[in-house]
Amino acid sequence: MIRNYARVLAEIEQELDFEQRLGQPADYIPELRKVNPDHFGLHLCCLNGDAFCLGEDKTHFSIQSISKVFSLSMAMRICGDDVWKRVGVEPSGNAFNSLIQLEREDGIPRNPLINAGALVIADMLVTHFSDPRQALLDFVRQLTQDDSITFDEDVAVSEQSVGYRNFATAHMLKSFGNMENEIMEVLDFYFHQCALSMNCAQLSKAFLVFANEGKIPDSHTQVLSPLQCKRINALMMTCGFYDEAGEFSFLVGLPGKSGVGGGIVAIHPGEYSVAVWSPRLNEKGNSVLGMKSLELLTTKTAYSIF
Ligand code: GLN
């Protein structure tokens, strides 16, 4: 096992092929098309306080589906085990926005990290909070100790203007009785959570809580029980990359979550949290260089959860 992260990151930077420009950025959300596809940033925070970075680790991007881990954490705090009456815990083996299983399985989404599941979680937060957007910001700001984190309104509006599949999914959920609130209210919250704008340094700091049995390292605040934290990590491991969760587990061997903005966050329990951003995605919607750099990280350190 090698824990010289400075050296390992330097080697990763050498070995990544930036010129190949493999993959395409997500273009189904108009605002994401404006992002230069060749950005790259990485930030690794250790629980002992050490931090290491590569490239543009302070440049903000749209975290998209990575936000599903924050909203799930909030729902588990509020609803406890009742969450699992409305959403499952199995990998879907389907695209993140697929509707096929949802109809076949009577409106119970396979897991909270695909869009259908995240919409049910969003519905729980809309029911519980009078201002769910503010509650989400408060939670993420608490995790990062950074009050500057906010939504990119342009991205939220942009996704709303073309979010046909999410509208369809929300209507399907409503038809099965698995959505309590007005569809537009839930979608508005969901599009905003996906439009959270963060950089790799902030994201890796926010996810340290999942490497630390649910306790924020800086403030020593226990925001999730160790059991809840274990479950969230298990879901990230099995469902964090949609129908590429097996591949990520196979290549990287850490729990993590991706977003179509090109971000990926992964954690090593008891050790570190790492966030990487590169907008070019493979056909499953996961960042090509993001996956490659994390594969190199766990291979070069010979240190994953397996
Ligand atoms: N907002 C995006 C959507 O719902 C999130 C998808 C993702 O990051 N995989 O389509």
Coordinates of C-alpha atoms and ligand atoms in Angstrom, one line a residue:
M1 CA 0.0 0.0 0.0
I2 CA 1.4 3.4 -1.0
R3 CA 0.1 6.5 0.8
N4 CA 2.4 9.1 -0.9
Y5 CA -0.6 10.8 -2.6
A6 CA 1.5 13.7 -3.8
R7 CA 3.7 11.4 -5.8
V8 CA 0.8 9.2 -7.0
L9 CA -1.2 12.3 -8.3
A10 CA 1.9 13.5 -10.1
E11 CA 2.2 10.1 -11.8
I12 CA -1.5 10.2 -12.7
E13 CA -1.2 13.6 -14.3
Q14 CA 1.7 12.2 -16.4
E15 CA -0.2 9.1 -17.5
L16 CA -3.6 10.6 -18.3
D17 CA -4.0 11.1 -22.0
F18 CA -5.5 14.6 -22.2
E19 CA -4.9 14.9 -26.0
Q20 CA -7.1 11.9 -26.9
R21 CA -10.2 13.9 -25.9
L22 CA -12.3 10.7 -25.6
G23 CA -16.0 11.1 -24.9
Q24 CA -18.5 13.9 -25.3
P25 CA -19.9 16.4 -22.7
A26 CA -23.6 16.0 -21.9
D27 CA -25.5 18.1 -24.4
Y28 CA -29.1 17.4 -23.5
I29 CA -29.1 20.2 -21.0
P30 CA -28.4 23.3 -23.1
E31 CA -26.5 25.2 -20.4
L32 CA -24.0 22.3 -20.0
R33 CA -23.1 22.6 -23.7
K34 CA -21.4 25.9 -23.0
V35 CA -18.8 24.3 -20.7
N36 CA -15.4 23.8 -22.3
P37 CA -15.1 19.9 -22.4
D38 CA -11.4 19.9 -21.7
H39 CA -11.4 21.1 -18.1
F40 CA -9.8 18.8 -15.6
G41 CA -9.5 19.1 -11.8
L42 CA -9.0 16.7 -8.9
H43 CA -8.9 17.2 -5.2
L44 CA -8.2 14.5 -2.5
C45 CA -8.8 15.3 1.2
C46 CA -7.5 12.9 3.8
L47 CA -9.2 12.5 7.1
N48 CA -6.0 13.5 8.8
G49 CA -6.3 16.9 7.2
D50 CA -3.8 16.5 4.3
A51 CA -5.0 17.6 0.9
F52 CA -3.7 17.1 -2.6
C53 CA -4.8 18.5 -5.9
L54 CA -4.4 18.5 -9.7
G55 CA -5.5 21.0 -12.3
E56 CA -8.6 23.1 -11.9
D57 CA -9.7 21.9 -8.5
K58 CA -11.2 25.3 -7.6
T59 CA -13.3 25.8 -10.8
H60 CA -17.1 25.4 -10.2
F61 CA -19.2 23.0 -12.2
S62 CA -22.7 21.6 -12.1
I63 CA -22.7 18.6 -9.8
Q64 CA -25.9 17.1 -11.3
S65 CA -26.5 13.6 -10.0
I66 CA -23.8 13.8 -7.3
S67 CA -26.5 15.9 -5.4
K68 CA -28.6 12.7 -5.0
V69 CA -26.2 11.6 -2.2
F70 CA -26.9 14.8 -0.3
S71 CA -30.7 14.6 -0.7
L72 CA -30.7 10.9 0.2
S73 CA -28.7 11.7 3.4
M74 CA -31.3 14.4 4.3
A75 CA -34.2 12.1 3.7
M76 CA -32.6 9.3 5.8
R77 CA -32.2 11.8 8.7
I78 CA -35.8 12.8 8.4
C79 CA -37.7 9.7 7.5
G80 CA -35.4 6.9 8.8
D81 CA -36.4 3.5 7.5
D82 CA -39.6 4.8 6.0
V83 CA -37.5 5.8 3.0
W84 CA -37.3 2.2 2.0
K85 CA -41.1 1.8 1.8
R86 CA -41.0 4.1 -1.3
V87 CA -37.7 3.3 -3.0
G88 CA -35.6 0.1 -3.3
V89 CA -31.9 -0.6 -2.8
E90 CA -31.0 -2.7 -5.9
P91 CA -28.9 -1.7 -8.8
S92 CA -31.0 -0.9 -11.8
G93 CA -28.8 -2.1 -14.6
N94 CA -30.4 0.6 -16.7
A95 CA -29.7 4.2 -17.7
F96 CA -30.2 6.8 -15.0
N97 CA -33.3 8.2 -16.7
S98 CA -34.9 5.0 -17.8
L99 CA -38.6 4.6 -17.3
I100 CA -38.9 0.9 -18.2
Q101 CA -38.5 -0.7 -14.7
L102 CA -40.6 2.0 -13.0
E103 CA -43.8 0.9 -14.8
R104 CA -43.0 -2.8 -14.4
E105 CA -42.3 -2.4 -10.7
D106 CA -45.4 -0.5 -9.8
G107 CA -43.8 2.9 -9.4
I108 CA -41.2 1.9 -6.8
P109 CA -37.8 3.0 -8.1
R110 CA -35.0 0.5 -7.9
N111 CA -32.8 2.8 -5.9
P112 CA -32.4 6.5 -4.8
L113 CA -29.5 7.2 -7.1
I114 CA -31.4 6.9 -10.4
N115 CA -33.6 9.8 -11.4
A116 CA -36.9 8.1 -10.5
G117 CA -35.6 7.3 -7.0
A118 CA -34.1 10.8 -6.6
L119 CA -37.5 12.3 -7.5
V120 CA -39.2 10.2 -4.7
I121 CA -36.5 11.5 -2.3
A122 CA -37.0 15.0 -3.5
D123 CA -40.8 14.6 -2.8
M124 CA -39.9 13.5 0.8
L125 CA -37.9 16.7 1.3
V126 CA -40.6 18.9 -0.3
T127 CA -43.1 17.4 2.2
H128 CA -40.9 17.9 5.2
F129 CA -39.3 21.4 4.6
S130 CA -41.2 24.7 4.0
D131 CA -38.1 25.8 2.0
P132 CA -36.4 22.6 0.8
R133 CA -33.9 24.4 -1.5
Q134 CA -32.6 26.4 1.5
A135 CA -32.5 23.2 3.7
L136 CA -30.3 21.6 1.0
L137 CA -28.0 24.5 0.9
D138 CA -27.8 24.6 4.7
F139 CA -26.9 20.9 4.7
V140 CA -24.2 21.2 2.0
R141 CA -22.8 24.3 3.6
Q142 CA -22.6 22.5 7.0
L143 CA -20.7 19.6 5.4
T144 CA -18.2 21.9 3.7
Q145 CA -18.2 24.8 6.3
D146 CA -18.5 27.0 3.2
D147 CA -21.4 29.4 2.9
S148 CA -20.6 30.4 -0.6
I149 CA -22.1 27.3 -2.2
T150 CA -25.2 27.9 -4.2
F151 CA -27.3 26.9 -7.2
D152 CA -26.6 27.9 -10.7
E153 CA -30.0 29.3 -11.7
D154 CA -29.2 29.2 -15.4
V155 CA -28.5 25.4 -15.3
A156 CA -31.8 24.8 -13.3
V157 CA -33.9 26.8 -15.7
S158 CA -32.1 25.2 -18.7
E159 CA -32.8 21.7 -17.5
Q160 CA -36.4 22.6 -16.7
S161 CA -36.9 23.7 -20.3
V162 CA -35.9 20.3 -21.7
G163 CA -36.5 17.9 -18.8
Y164 CA -39.1 15.8 -20.6
R165 CA -38.0 12.5 -19.2
N166 CA -38.0 13.8 -15.7
F167 CA -41.4 15.2 -16.2
A168 CA -42.5 11.8 -17.6
T169 CA -40.9 10.0 -14.6
A170 CA -42.6 12.3 -12.1
H171 CA -46.0 11.8 -13.8
M172 CA -45.5 8.0 -13.7
L173 CA -44.6 8.2 -10.0
K174 CA -47.7 10.3 -9.4
S175 CA -49.9 7.8 -11.2
F176 CA -48.7 5.0 -8.9
G177 CA -49.3 7.1 -5.8
N178 CA -45.6 7.5 -5.1
M179 CA -45.5 11.3 -5.2
E180 CA -47.2 13.3 -2.5
N181 CA -46.6 16.8 -3.8
E182 CA -47.4 18.8 -6.9
I183 CA -45.2 17.5 -9.7
M184 CA -43.9 21.0 -10.6
E185 CA -42.9 21.7 -7.0
V186 CA -40.9 18.5 -6.8
L187 CA -39.3 18.9 -10.2
D188 CA -38.3 22.5 -9.4
F189 CA -36.5 21.3 -6.3
Y190 CA -34.9 18.4 -8.2
F191 CA -33.6 20.6 -11.0
H192 CA -32.1 23.0 -8.4
Q193 CA -30.4 20.2 -6.5
C194 CA -28.8 19.0 -9.8
A195 CA -27.8 22.6 -10.5
L196 CA -25.7 22.9 -7.3
S197 CA -22.5 24.5 -8.4
M198 CA -19.4 23.2 -6.6
N199 CA -15.7 22.6 -7.2
C200 CA -13.6 19.5 -6.6
A201 CA -12.2 20.9 -3.4
Q202 CA -15.6 21.6 -1.9
L203 CA -17.1 18.3 -3.1
S204 CA -14.3 16.2 -1.7
K205 CA -14.6 18.0 1.6
A206 CA -18.4 17.5 1.6
F207 CA -18.0 13.8 1.1
L208 CA -15.4 13.3 3.9
V209 CA -18.4 12.7 6.2
F210 CA -19.1 9.4 4.3
A211 CA -15.5 8.3 4.9
N212 CA -15.9 9.2 8.6
E213 CA -18.9 7.1 9.7
G214 CA -21.3 10.0 9.4
K215 CA -19.3 12.6 11.4
I216 CA -18.1 15.9 9.9
P217 CA -14.4 15.8 10.6
D218 CA -13.9 19.6 11.2
S219 CA -16.8 20.2 13.5
H220 CA -17.2 16.7 15.0
T221 CA -20.9 16.9 14.3
Q222 CA -22.5 13.5 13.8
V223 CA -25.0 14.2 10.9
L224 CA -25.6 10.5 10.0
S225 CA -25.4 7.4 12.2
P226 CA -22.6 5.0 11.3
L227 CA -25.4 2.6 10.1
Q228 CA -26.9 5.2 7.8
C229 CA -23.4 6.0 6.6
K230 CA -22.7 2.4 5.9
R231 CA -26.0 2.1 3.9
I232 CA -25.2 5.2 1.8
N233 CA -21.8 3.9 1.0
A234 CA -23.3 0.5 0.0
L235 CA -25.7 2.3 -2.3
M236 CA -22.9 4.4 -3.9
M237 CA -20.9 1.2 -4.4
T238 CA -23.8 -0.7 -6.1
C239 CA -25.8 2.0 -7.7
G240 CA -23.6 5.2 -7.9
F241 CA -22.8 4.8 -11.6
Y242 CA -26.1 3.5 -13.0
D243 CA -25.6 0.7 -15.4
E244 CA -21.8 1.1 -15.0
A245 CA -21.7 0.5 -11.3
G246 CA -20.1 -2.9 -11.8
E247 CA -17.4 -1.5 -14.1
F248 CA -16.6 1.3 -11.6
S249 CA -16.4 -1.2 -8.8
F250 CA -14.2 -3.5 -10.9
L251 CA -11.8 -0.8 -12.1
V252 CA -11.7 1.5 -9.0
G253 CA -13.0 -0.4 -6.0
L254 CA -14.4 2.5 -4.0
P255 CA -18.0 3.7 -3.3
G256 CA -18.7 6.8 -5.4
K257 CA -21.2 8.9 -7.3
S258 CA -21.0 10.5 -10.8
G259 CA -22.9 13.3 -12.5
V260 CA -23.5 14.3 -16.1
G261 CA -21.6 17.5 -15.4
G262 CA -18.5 15.3 -15.5
G263 CA -17.9 15.1 -11.8
I264 CA -17.2 12.0 -9.8
V265 CA -16.7 11.7 -6.0
A266 CA -15.4 8.6 -4.3
I267 CA -14.5 7.8 -0.8
H268 CA -12.2 5.4 1.0
P269 CA -13.7 4.8 4.4
G270 CA -11.5 5.8 7.2
E271 CA -9.0 7.4 4.8
Y272 CA -10.0 9.9 2.2
S273 CA -12.5 11.5 -0.1
V274 CA -11.6 12.4 -3.7
A275 CA -13.4 14.5 -6.3
V276 CA -12.5 14.7 -10.0
W277 CA -14.0 16.7 -12.8
S278 CA -13.7 16.3 -16.6
P279 CA -16.8 17.0 -18.7
R280 CA -16.2 14.4 -21.5
L281 CA -18.5 11.4 -20.7
N282 CA -18.6 7.9 -21.9
E283 CA -21.8 6.4 -23.4
K284 CA -23.1 5.6 -19.9
G285 CA -22.8 9.2 -18.8
N286 CA -19.7 8.9 -16.6
S287 CA -16.6 11.0 -17.0
V288 CA -13.9 9.2 -19.0
L289 CA -10.9 10.9 -17.5
G290 CA -12.6 10.9 -14.1
M291 CA -12.9 7.1 -14.1
K292 CA -9.4 6.7 -15.5
S293 CA -7.8 8.9 -12.8
L294 CA -9.6 7.1 -10.0
E295 CA -8.6 3.7 -11.5
L296 CA -5.0 4.9 -11.5
L297 CA -5.3 6.2 -7.9
T298 CA -6.4 2.9 -6.4
T299 CA -4.1 0.9 -8.7
K300 CA -1.0 2.9 -7.9
T301 CA -1.7 3.1 -4.2
A302 CA -2.7 -0.6 -4.2
Y303 CA -5.4 0.5 -1.9
S304 CA -9.1 0.2 -2.4
I305 CA -11.8 -1.2 -0.2
F306 CA -11.1 -4.7 -1.6
Ligands
GLN1 N1 -30.2 16.5 -13.9 C1 -29.8 15.3 -14.6 C2 -31.0 14.6 -15.1 O1 -31.9 14.4 -14.4 C3 -28.9 14.4 -13.8 C4 -28.5 13.2 -14.4 C5 -27.1 12.7 -14.0 O2 -26.2 13.5 -13.6 N2 -26.8 11.5 -14.3 O3 -31.0 14.1 -16.3

